Tab-separated table of C-alpha atoms in Angstrom:
chain	number	residue	atom	x	y	z
S	30	UNK	CA	0.000	0.000	0.000
S	31	UNK	CA	1.398	3.430	-0.839
S	32	UNK	CA	1.820	6.240	1.648
S	33	UNK	CA	-1.258	8.014	2.971
S	34	UNK	CA	0.070	11.596	3.125
S	35	UNK	CA	3.142	13.797	3.393
S	36	UNK	CA	4.246	15.090	6.808
S	37	UNK	CA	6.732	17.838	7.625
S	38	UNK	CA	9.785	16.471	9.408
S	39	UNK	CA	10.016	19.691	11.463
S	40	UNK	CA	6.519	20.998	12.318
S	41	UNK	CA	4.528	17.837	11.423
S	42	UNK	CA	2.061	19.637	9.156
S	43	UNK	CA	0.392	17.180	6.763
S	44	UNK	CA	-0.197	17.456	3.023
S	45	UNK	CA	-1.850	15.428	0.299
S	46	UNK	CA	0.297	13.217	-1.924
S	47	UNK	CA	0.779	15.879	-4.570
S	48	UNK	CA	3.775	17.718	-6.047
S	49	UNK	CA	4.674	19.536	-2.830
S	50	UNK	CA	8.410	19.930	-2.335
S	51	UNK	CA	8.645	21.477	1.129
S	52	UNK	CA	6.393	22.490	3.995
S	53	UNK	CA	4.692	25.774	3.192
S	54	UNK	CA	4.611	26.703	6.884
S	55	UNK	CA	8.234	26.194	7.948
S	56	UNK	CA	9.998	25.101	4.711
S	57	UNK	CA	10.971	21.791	6.301
S	58	UNK	CA	11.295	18.598	4.243
S	59	UNK	CA	8.266	16.389	3.764
S	60	UNK	CA	8.262	12.654	4.402
S	61	UNK	CA	5.602	10.174	3.244
S	62	UNK	CA	3.540	8.617	6.026
S	63	UNK	CA	3.078	4.827	6.067
S	64	UNK	CA	0.855	2.588	8.169
S	65	UNK	CA	3.616	0.792	10.056
S	66	UNK	CA	1.279	-1.377	12.099
S	67	UNK	CA	-0.519	-2.652	9.002
S	68	UNK	CA	2.794	-3.384	7.310
S	69	UNK	CA	4.070	-5.197	10.383
S	70	UNK	CA	0.958	-7.379	10.417
S	71	UNK	CA	1.221	-8.204	6.697
S	72	UNK	CA	3.318	-10.946	5.018
S	73	UNK	CA	5.789	-8.232	4.026
S	74	UNK	CA	8.922	-10.364	3.789
S	75	UNK	CA	7.225	-12.849	1.482
S	76	UNK	CA	5.936	-10.047	-0.700
S	77	UNK	CA	9.367	-8.467	-0.947
S	78	UNK	CA	11.173	-11.709	-1.726
S	79	UNK	CA	8.664	-12.645	-4.421
S	80	UNK	CA	8.801	-9.185	-5.992
S	81	UNK	CA	10.616	-8.033	-9.128
S	82	UNK	CA	14.442	-7.901	-9.164
S	83	UNK	CA	14.467	-4.130	-8.738
S	84	UNK	CA	13.667	-1.482	-6.155
S	85	UNK	CA	9.972	-2.021	-6.878
S	86	UNK	CA	10.099	-5.178	-4.734
S	87	UNK	CA	9.893	-2.696	-1.842
S	88	UNK	CA	6.735	-1.007	-3.167
S	89	UNK	CA	4.884	-1.248	0.191
S	90	UNK	CA	7.621	0.952	1.688
S	91	UNK	CA	7.620	3.511	-1.147
S	92	UNK	CA	5.308	6.515	-1.626
S	93	UNK	CA	3.938	5.651	-5.056
S	94	UNK	CA	2.609	2.517	-6.713
S	95	UNK	CA	4.961	0.879	-9.230
S	96	UNK	CA	4.306	1.969	-12.805
S	97	UNK	CA	2.325	-0.561	-14.879
S	98	UNK	CA	5.398	-1.105	-17.063
S	99	UNK	CA	8.556	-1.082	-14.979
S	100	UNK	CA	10.885	0.107	-17.699
S	101	UNK	CA	14.618	0.371	-17.041
S	102	UNK	CA	13.969	-0.446	-13.388
S	103	UNK	CA	16.984	0.199	-11.140
S	104	UNK	CA	17.935	-1.417	-7.868
S	105	UNK	CA	18.887	-4.807	-6.436
S	106	UNK	CA	22.467	-3.963	-7.359
S	107	UNK	CA	25.291	-6.309	-6.312
S	108	UNK	CA	26.622	-6.435	-2.763
S	109	UNK	CA	30.073	-7.968	-3.140
S	110	UNK	CA	32.738	-8.936	-0.634
S	111	UNK	CA	36.065	-7.104	-0.854
S	112	UNK	CA	38.414	-9.284	1.224
S	113	UNK	CA	41.685	-7.869	-0.148
S	114	UNK	CA	40.636	-4.304	0.603
S	115	UNK	CA	39.363	-5.402	4.024
S	116	UNK	CA	42.751	-6.952	4.811
S	117	UNK	CA	44.574	-3.831	3.643
S	118	UNK	CA	42.461	-1.627	5.901
S	119	UNK	CA	42.159	-3.926	8.904
S	120	UNK	CA	38.400	-4.469	8.592
S	121	UNK	CA	36.753	-7.733	9.620
S	122	UNK	CA	34.353	-8.006	6.689
S	123	UNK	CA	33.918	-5.399	3.984
S	124	UNK	CA	31.211	-5.340	1.328
S	125	UNK	CA	30.847	-2.967	-1.611
S	126	UNK	CA	27.347	-1.923	-2.652
S	127	UNK	CA	27.766	-1.463	-6.413
S	128	UNK	CA	25.240	1.079	-7.601
S	129	UNK	CA	27.408	1.372	-10.680
S	130	UNK	CA	25.213	-1.513	-11.901
S	131	UNK	CA	22.160	0.755	-12.222
S	132	UNK	CA	21.040	1.795	-15.736
S	133	UNK	CA	23.083	5.037	-15.825
S	134	UNK	CA	25.735	3.733	-13.436
S	135	UNK	CA	24.858	5.670	-10.277
S	136	UNK	CA	22.482	5.558	-7.336
S	137	UNK	CA	20.555	8.482	-8.831
S	138	UNK	CA	18.566	6.019	-10.950
S	139	UNK	CA	16.834	4.970	-7.724
S	140	UNK	CA	15.574	8.389	-6.726
S	141	UNK	CA	14.570	9.328	-10.260
S	142	UNK	CA	12.574	6.120	-10.749
S	143	UNK	CA	10.415	6.919	-7.711
S	144	UNK	CA	9.985	10.602	-8.576
S	145	UNK	CA	9.195	9.802	-12.209
S	146	UNK	CA	6.562	7.248	-11.210
S	147	UNK	CA	4.780	9.965	-9.247
S	148	UNK	CA	5.184	12.464	-12.101
S	149	UNK	CA	3.596	9.981	-14.514
S	150	UNK	CA	0.776	9.322	-12.069
S	151	UNK	CA	0.064	13.086	-11.908
S	152	UNK	CA	0.219	13.481	-15.688
S	153	UNK	CA	3.452	15.420	-16.179
S	154	UNK	CA	5.160	15.196	-19.570
S	155	UNK	CA	8.568	16.745	-18.814
S	156	UNK	CA	11.139	15.626	-16.256
S	157	UNK	CA	13.632	18.252	-15.110
S	158	UNK	CA	16.368	18.757	-12.539
S	159	UNK	CA	19.455	20.631	-11.439
S	160	UNK	CA	22.442	18.328	-11.259
S	161	UNK	CA	26.142	17.833	-10.626
S	162	UNK	CA	26.060	15.161	-13.348
S	163	UNK	CA	24.752	11.791	-12.200
S	164	UNK	CA	21.217	13.045	-11.687
S	165	UNK	CA	21.245	14.603	-15.157
S	166	UNK	CA	22.150	11.215	-16.634
S	167	UNK	CA	19.408	9.472	-14.686
S	168	UNK	CA	16.690	12.015	-15.542
S	169	UNK	CA	17.591	11.993	-19.231
S	170	UNK	CA	17.582	8.193	-19.419
S	171	UNK	CA	14.354	7.833	-17.452
S	172	UNK	CA	12.603	10.348	-19.718
S	173	UNK	CA	13.817	8.454	-22.781
S	174	UNK	CA	12.541	5.144	-21.381
S	175	UNK	CA	9.136	6.606	-20.489
S	176	UNK	CA	8.670	8.683	-23.645
S	177	UNK	CA	8.855	12.001	-21.787
S	178	UNK	CA	10.729	15.209	-22.487
S	179	UNK	CA	13.715	16.068	-20.295
S	180	UNK	CA	15.400	19.333	-19.331
S	181	UNK	CA	18.497	19.348	-17.139
S	182	UNK	CA	20.498	22.241	-15.687
S	183	UNK	CA	24.187	21.618	-14.953
S	184	UNK	CA	27.271	23.755	-14.251
S	185	UNK	CA	28.886	24.581	-17.599
S	186	UNK	CA	32.284	23.270	-16.458
S	187	UNK	CA	31.004	19.807	-15.509
S	188	UNK	CA	33.031	16.750	-16.518
S	189	UNK	CA	32.520	16.243	-20.274
S	190	UNK	CA	31.805	12.536	-19.754
S	191	UNK	CA	28.711	13.394	-17.714
S	192	UNK	CA	27.520	16.036	-20.185
S	193	UNK	CA	27.817	13.544	-23.045
S	194	UNK	CA	26.023	10.867	-21.032
S	195	UNK	CA	23.109	13.287	-20.627
S	196	UNK	CA	22.876	14.671	-24.152
S	197	UNK	CA	22.940	11.217	-25.745
S	198	UNK	CA	19.457	10.442	-24.393
S	199	UNK	CA	17.983	13.441	-26.195
S	200	UNK	CA	17.554	15.692	-23.160
S	201	UNK	CA	17.609	19.474	-23.450
S	202	UNK	CA	20.857	20.329	-21.688
S	203	UNK	CA	21.273	23.777	-20.117
S	204	UNK	CA	24.886	24.599	-19.218
S	205	UNK	CA	24.666	27.222	-16.472
S	206	UNK	CA	27.522	29.662	-16.001
S	207	UNK	CA	27.802	29.076	-12.280
S	208	UNK	CA	28.013	26.455	-9.544
S	209	UNK	CA	25.574	23.685	-8.734
S	210	UNK	CA	24.035	25.937	-6.095
S	211	UNK	CA	23.326	28.498	-8.844
S	212	UNK	CA	21.651	25.740	-10.873
S	213	UNK	CA	19.585	24.723	-7.881
S	214	UNK	CA	18.343	28.249	-7.210
S	215	UNK	CA	17.481	28.654	-10.884
S	216	UNK	CA	15.386	25.489	-11.006
S	217	UNK	CA	13.530	26.441	-7.832
S	218	UNK	CA	12.548	29.735	-9.482
S	219	UNK	CA	11.583	27.993	-12.724
S	220	UNK	CA	9.489	25.415	-10.901
S	221	UNK	CA	6.948	28.127	-10.061
S	222	UNK	CA	6.572	29.083	-13.731
S	223	UNK	CA	6.869	25.854	-15.731
S	224	UNK	CA	4.631	22.803	-15.784
S	225	UNK	CA	7.607	20.475	-15.480
S	226	UNK	CA	8.296	17.762	-12.928
S	227	UNK	CA	11.475	19.052	-11.287
S	228	UNK	CA	12.429	15.836	-9.538
S	229	UNK	CA	14.609	17.460	-6.855
S	230	UNK	CA	12.285	20.423	-6.234
S	231	UNK	CA	8.515	19.828	-6.337
S	232	UNK	CA	8.938	16.028	-6.343
S	233	UNK	CA	11.700	15.930	-3.731
S	234	UNK	CA	9.454	14.197	-1.162
S	235	UNK	CA	9.177	11.170	-3.483
S	236	UNK	CA	12.642	11.451	-5.003
S	237	UNK	CA	14.418	11.261	-1.639
S	238	UNK	CA	12.535	8.099	-0.670
S	239	UNK	CA	14.324	6.180	-3.410
S	240	UNK	CA	17.535	6.318	-1.380
S	241	UNK	CA	15.962	4.173	1.363
S	242	UNK	CA	16.097	1.204	-0.983
S	243	UNK	CA	19.879	1.083	-0.492
S	244	UNK	CA	19.264	0.178	3.149
S	245	UNK	CA	16.508	-2.274	2.228
S	246	UNK	CA	18.739	-4.101	-0.242
S	247	UNK	CA	21.751	-4.243	2.056
S	248	UNK	CA	19.681	-5.878	4.789
S	249	UNK	CA	18.012	-8.336	2.432
S	250	UNK	CA	21.280	-9.254	0.721
S	251	UNK	CA	22.864	-9.947	4.114
S	252	UNK	CA	20.053	-12.395	4.892
S	253	UNK	CA	17.918	-9.819	6.712
S	254	UNK	CA	20.813	-8.981	8.992
S	255	UNK	CA	22.256	-5.546	9.721
S	256	UNK	CA	25.913	-4.636	9.187
S	257	UNK	CA	27.844	-2.901	11.940
S	258	UNK	CA	28.477	0.159	9.799
S	259	UNK	CA	27.716	1.758	6.443
S	260	UNK	CA	30.025	4.316	4.841
S	261	UNK	CA	28.563	6.767	2.322
S	262	UNK	CA	29.374	10.015	0.521
S	263	UNK	CA	27.528	13.215	1.438
S	264	UNK	CA	26.449	15.904	-1.035
S	265	UNK	CA	23.039	17.381	-0.176
S	266	UNK	CA	22.814	15.002	2.797
S	267	UNK	CA	19.486	13.546	1.662
S	268	UNK	CA	20.758	10.097	0.696
S	269	UNK	CA	22.755	9.748	3.918
S	270	UNK	CA	19.748	10.652	6.089
S	271	UNK	CA	17.379	8.449	4.091
S	272	UNK	CA	19.638	5.396	4.354
S	273	UNK	CA	19.488	5.812	8.117
S	274	UNK	CA	15.703	6.150	7.891
S	275	UNK	CA	15.540	3.029	5.739
S	276	UNK	CA	17.223	0.899	8.401
S	277	UNK	CA	14.902	2.334	11.045
S	278	UNK	CA	11.849	1.515	8.921
S	279	UNK	CA	13.000	-2.071	8.427
S	280	UNK	CA	13.189	-2.466	12.195
S	281	UNK	CA	9.827	-0.753	12.616
S	282	UNK	CA	8.009	-3.174	10.313
S	283	UNK	CA	9.763	-6.199	11.778
S	284	UNK	CA	11.918	-7.214	8.814
S	285	UNK	CA	15.141	-6.934	10.840
S	286	UNK	CA	16.122	-6.824	14.486
S	287	UNK	CA	19.137	-5.675	16.411
S	288	UNK	CA	21.222	-2.526	16.587
S	289	UNK	CA	21.055	-0.317	13.488
S	290	UNK	CA	24.374	0.276	11.703
S	291	UNK	CA	26.584	3.222	12.515
S	292	UNK	CA	26.727	5.626	9.591
S	293	UNK	CA	30.021	7.209	8.532
S	294	UNK	CA	29.998	9.955	5.931
S	295	UNK	CA	32.638	11.604	3.781
S	296	UNK	CA	33.021	14.915	1.985
S	297	UNK	CA	35.982	16.179	0.002
S	298	UNK	CA	37.886	18.905	1.852
S	299	UNK	CA	37.189	21.419	-0.915
S	300	UNK	CA	33.448	21.201	-0.242
S	301	UNK	CA	32.897	19.955	3.300
S	302	UNK	CA	30.194	22.071	4.942
S	303	UNK	CA	28.593	19.056	6.618
S	304	UNK	CA	31.868	17.546	7.833
S	305	UNK	CA	32.981	20.905	9.224
S	306	UNK	CA	29.684	21.431	11.033
S	307	UNK	CA	29.853	17.909	12.474
S	308	UNK	CA	33.409	18.448	13.727
S	309	UNK	CA	32.493	21.786	15.318
S	310	UNK	CA	29.108	20.612	16.651
S	311	UNK	CA	27.106	23.349	14.956
S	312	UNK	CA	24.566	23.843	12.183
S	313	UNK	CA	25.691	23.680	8.552
S	314	UNK	CA	26.700	26.947	6.884
S	315	UNK	CA	27.282	27.345	3.116
S	316	UNK	CA	30.727	27.208	1.493
S	317	UNK	CA	32.052	27.893	-1.991
S	318	UNK	CA	32.912	24.506	-3.565
S	319	UNK	CA	36.414	23.900	-4.895
S	320	UNK	CA	36.806	20.159	-5.195
S	321	UNK	CA	37.746	17.415	-7.619
S	322	UNK	CA	34.697	15.473	-6.391
S	323	UNK	CA	32.221	17.350	-8.565
S	324	UNK	CA	29.321	14.987	-7.847
S	325	UNK	CA	29.522	16.056	-4.182
S	326	UNK	CA	30.069	19.779	-4.853
S	327	UNK	CA	27.005	21.211	-3.134
S	328	UNK	CA	28.050	24.207	-1.084
S	329	UNK	CA	24.621	24.744	0.506
S	330	UNK	CA	23.355	21.229	1.297
S	331	UNK	CA	19.607	21.241	1.951
S	332	UNK	CA	19.708	18.174	4.190
S	333	UNK	CA	23.103	18.712	5.768
S	334	UNK	CA	21.765	19.133	9.303
S	335	UNK	CA	19.653	15.997	8.908
S	336	UNK	CA	22.761	14.090	7.786
S	337	UNK	CA	24.529	15.212	10.951
S	338	UNK	CA	21.531	14.081	12.976
S	339	UNK	CA	21.636	10.672	11.285
S	340	UNK	CA	25.347	10.252	11.988
S	341	UNK	CA	24.932	11.185	15.644
S	342	UNK	CA	21.815	9.087	16.175
S	343	UNK	CA	23.516	6.017	14.715
S	344	UNK	CA	26.778	6.506	16.608
S	345	UNK	CA	28.734	7.328	13.452
S	346	UNK	CA	30.770	10.304	12.282
S	347	UNK	CA	31.402	12.522	9.243
S	348	UNK	CA	34.864	13.340	7.925
S	349	UNK	CA	36.509	15.712	5.468
S	350	UNK	CA	38.832	13.830	3.091
S	351	UNK	CA	41.915	15.646	1.711
S	352	UNK	CA	41.583	16.527	-1.982
S	353	UNK	CA	44.960	14.963	-2.749
S	354	UNK	CA	43.781	11.572	-1.486
S	355	UNK	CA	40.669	11.253	-3.646
S	356	UNK	CA	42.496	9.937	-6.727
S	357	UNK	CA	44.745	7.600	-4.737
S	358	UNK	CA	41.694	6.185	-2.961
S	359	UNK	CA	40.012	5.573	-6.321
S	360	UNK	CA	43.129	3.680	-7.380
S	361	UNK	CA	43.280	1.709	-4.119
S	362	UNK	CA	39.651	0.644	-4.510
S	363	UNK	CA	40.263	-0.472	-8.099
S	364	UNK	CA	43.560	-2.259	-7.409
S	365	UNK	CA	42.282	-4.155	-4.389
S	366	UNK	CA	38.720	-5.002	-5.435
S	367	UNK	CA	38.431	-4.657	-9.210
S	368	UNK	CA	35.868	-1.862	-8.791
S	369	UNK	CA	36.439	1.497	-10.500
S	370	UNK	CA	34.385	4.039	-8.599
S	371	UNK	CA	34.061	7.737	-9.373
S	372	UNK	CA	35.487	10.545	-7.256
S	373	UNK	CA	32.665	10.126	-4.727
S	374	UNK	CA	33.907	6.582	-4.095
S	375	UNK	CA	37.388	7.980	-3.490
S	376	UNK	CA	35.889	10.253	-0.851
S	377	UNK	CA	33.862	7.427	0.694
S	378	UNK	CA	36.896	5.168	0.945
S	379	UNK	CA	38.778	8.086	2.481
S	380	UNK	CA	36.088	8.337	5.157
S	381	UNK	CA	36.372	4.616	5.848
S	382	UNK	CA	40.152	4.897	6.185
S	383	UNK	CA	39.736	7.778	8.624
S	384	UNK	CA	37.262	5.783	10.707
S	385	UNK	CA	39.800	2.954	10.868
S	386	UNK	CA	42.601	5.400	11.745
S	387	UNK	CA	40.510	6.713	14.623
S	388	UNK	CA	39.759	3.125	15.703
S	389	UNK	CA	36.043	3.567	15.193
S	390	UNK	CA	36.045	0.546	12.864
S	391	UNK	CA	38.276	-2.498	12.848
S	392	UNK	CA	38.690	-6.248	12.722
S	393	UNK	CA	35.494	-6.980	14.610
S	394	UNK	CA	33.219	-5.064	12.250
S	395	UNK	CA	31.126	-5.892	9.200
S	396	UNK	CA	31.101	-2.792	7.008
S	397	UNK	CA	29.301	-1.833	3.800
S	398	UNK	CA	30.842	0.866	1.607
S	399	UNK	CA	28.551	2.505	-0.943
S	400	UNK	CA	30.012	2.866	-4.449
S	401	UNK	CA	27.511	5.361	-5.816
S	402	UNK	CA	28.970	6.133	-9.247
S	403	UNK	CA	31.219	4.737	-11.996
S	404	UNK	CA	34.832	5.809	-12.375
S	405	UNK	CA	34.451	6.022	-16.147
S	406	UNK	CA	32.437	9.197	-15.499
S	407	UNK	CA	35.300	10.899	-13.646
S	408	UNK	CA	38.621	9.426	-14.818
S	409	UNK	CA	40.638	12.649	-14.507
S	410	UNK	CA	42.035	12.107	-10.956
S	411	UNK	CA	43.670	8.825	-12.000
S	412	UNK	CA	44.656	9.776	-15.550
S	413	UNK	CA	48.328	10.027	-14.567
S	414	UNK	CA	48.350	6.242	-14.033
S	415	UNK	CA	48.217	5.770	-17.806
S	416	UNK	CA	51.918	5.092	-18.486
S	417	UNK	CA	52.044	2.300	-21.060
S	418	UNK	CA	55.253	0.586	-22.020
S	419	UNK	CA	56.014	1.378	-25.661
S	420	UNK	CA	56.992	-1.767	-27.573
S	421	UNK	CA	57.340	-3.052	-31.118
S	422	UNK	CA	55.218	-5.974	-32.342
S	423	UNK	CA	58.118	-8.336	-31.623
S	424	UNK	CA	57.612	-11.206	-29.151
S	425	UNK	CA	61.365	-11.771	-28.681
S	426	UNK	CA	61.817	-8.125	-27.691
S	427	UNK	CA	58.996	-8.369	-25.143
S	428	UNK	CA	60.403	-11.573	-23.667
S	429	UNK	CA	63.844	-10.025	-23.461
S	430	UNK	CA	62.399	-7.021	-21.628
S	431	UNK	CA	60.718	-9.387	-19.179
S	432	UNK	CA	63.969	-11.266	-18.655
S	433	UNK	CA	62.591	-14.484	-20.114
S	434	UNK	CA	65.112	-16.694	-21.862
S	435	UNK	CA	63.756	-18.811	-24.695
């Protein structure tokens, strides 16, 4: 059963399940309301396990009914063990949640699928967003799959790989001369004038819920058990807070038991408003981004304070990762696990390493690290590793170079 209403997380005002992005009384975020008792009394586990191999298997815990045709459905991405990386770090058990396996190779396919389902239900014909890149890809691809128009607003200096991977789907691409925060302000203004479904503005209440499915899948893939910790990147803070909410909801409906995982978050030092606020025990204040991790470059994170609340409530922490370590962490992840994650993964691994350094995590822990985007989208930080050995097409010369005597 879908949600019954939207409720403000701050003042608890309630709204109908329409395209309402924030509370009109206090501007707080809106969360869908579910009948937890009814879900707890239902055969929920059986329904989930017999559902489709996508995020729509969790439809009872999502705010919109699955579309009649579940085209390009994301979710149920691999959870793979990374024993060599675990040994290198001193972690008991380490798993990688590979959202690179989603249709456009990032976790943003999850949030867009949920928002788009609601947009289709309400009769919208254009999907739109502001984006640091991955969301633009996901919106453009979803619109193409559903036969909708798409309009995306990105910083003009975004990585060319992400711009290409948006334009190829036929979306109208607006390159904004400014930062992501400029793009975000622009789309908020436009949302009052255009009859478009801005997925991260008017449809944010539905969009954000898609992130919970990361928590749902992790628990199910671990045999309905909870890990000791989850490590994730932080941009707006919405995904981080929603993952925490997802674990809480699983416990609330009786699908899992035990202590919820501690959440550890990472931001690159060049754009770390949430990490700085966590370290100084204060509210988040905006910064001007200057980071190689462009997918996390949100200087004024809308859900930053909620991310801090999630970290504290779970017993976790949030760290700023030095810019110079992002590329080396990407390389370490690839060399030790065979997984090429984007710059956000370099930041996330940096946060995990810091948690280990501070002895917050170690040999007794089972940890899940979220790989939220593909390294092929952001290869620049590791481009200097391309140093091929120049050779002639001569086998004897190669063998001689290798010191092999024939």
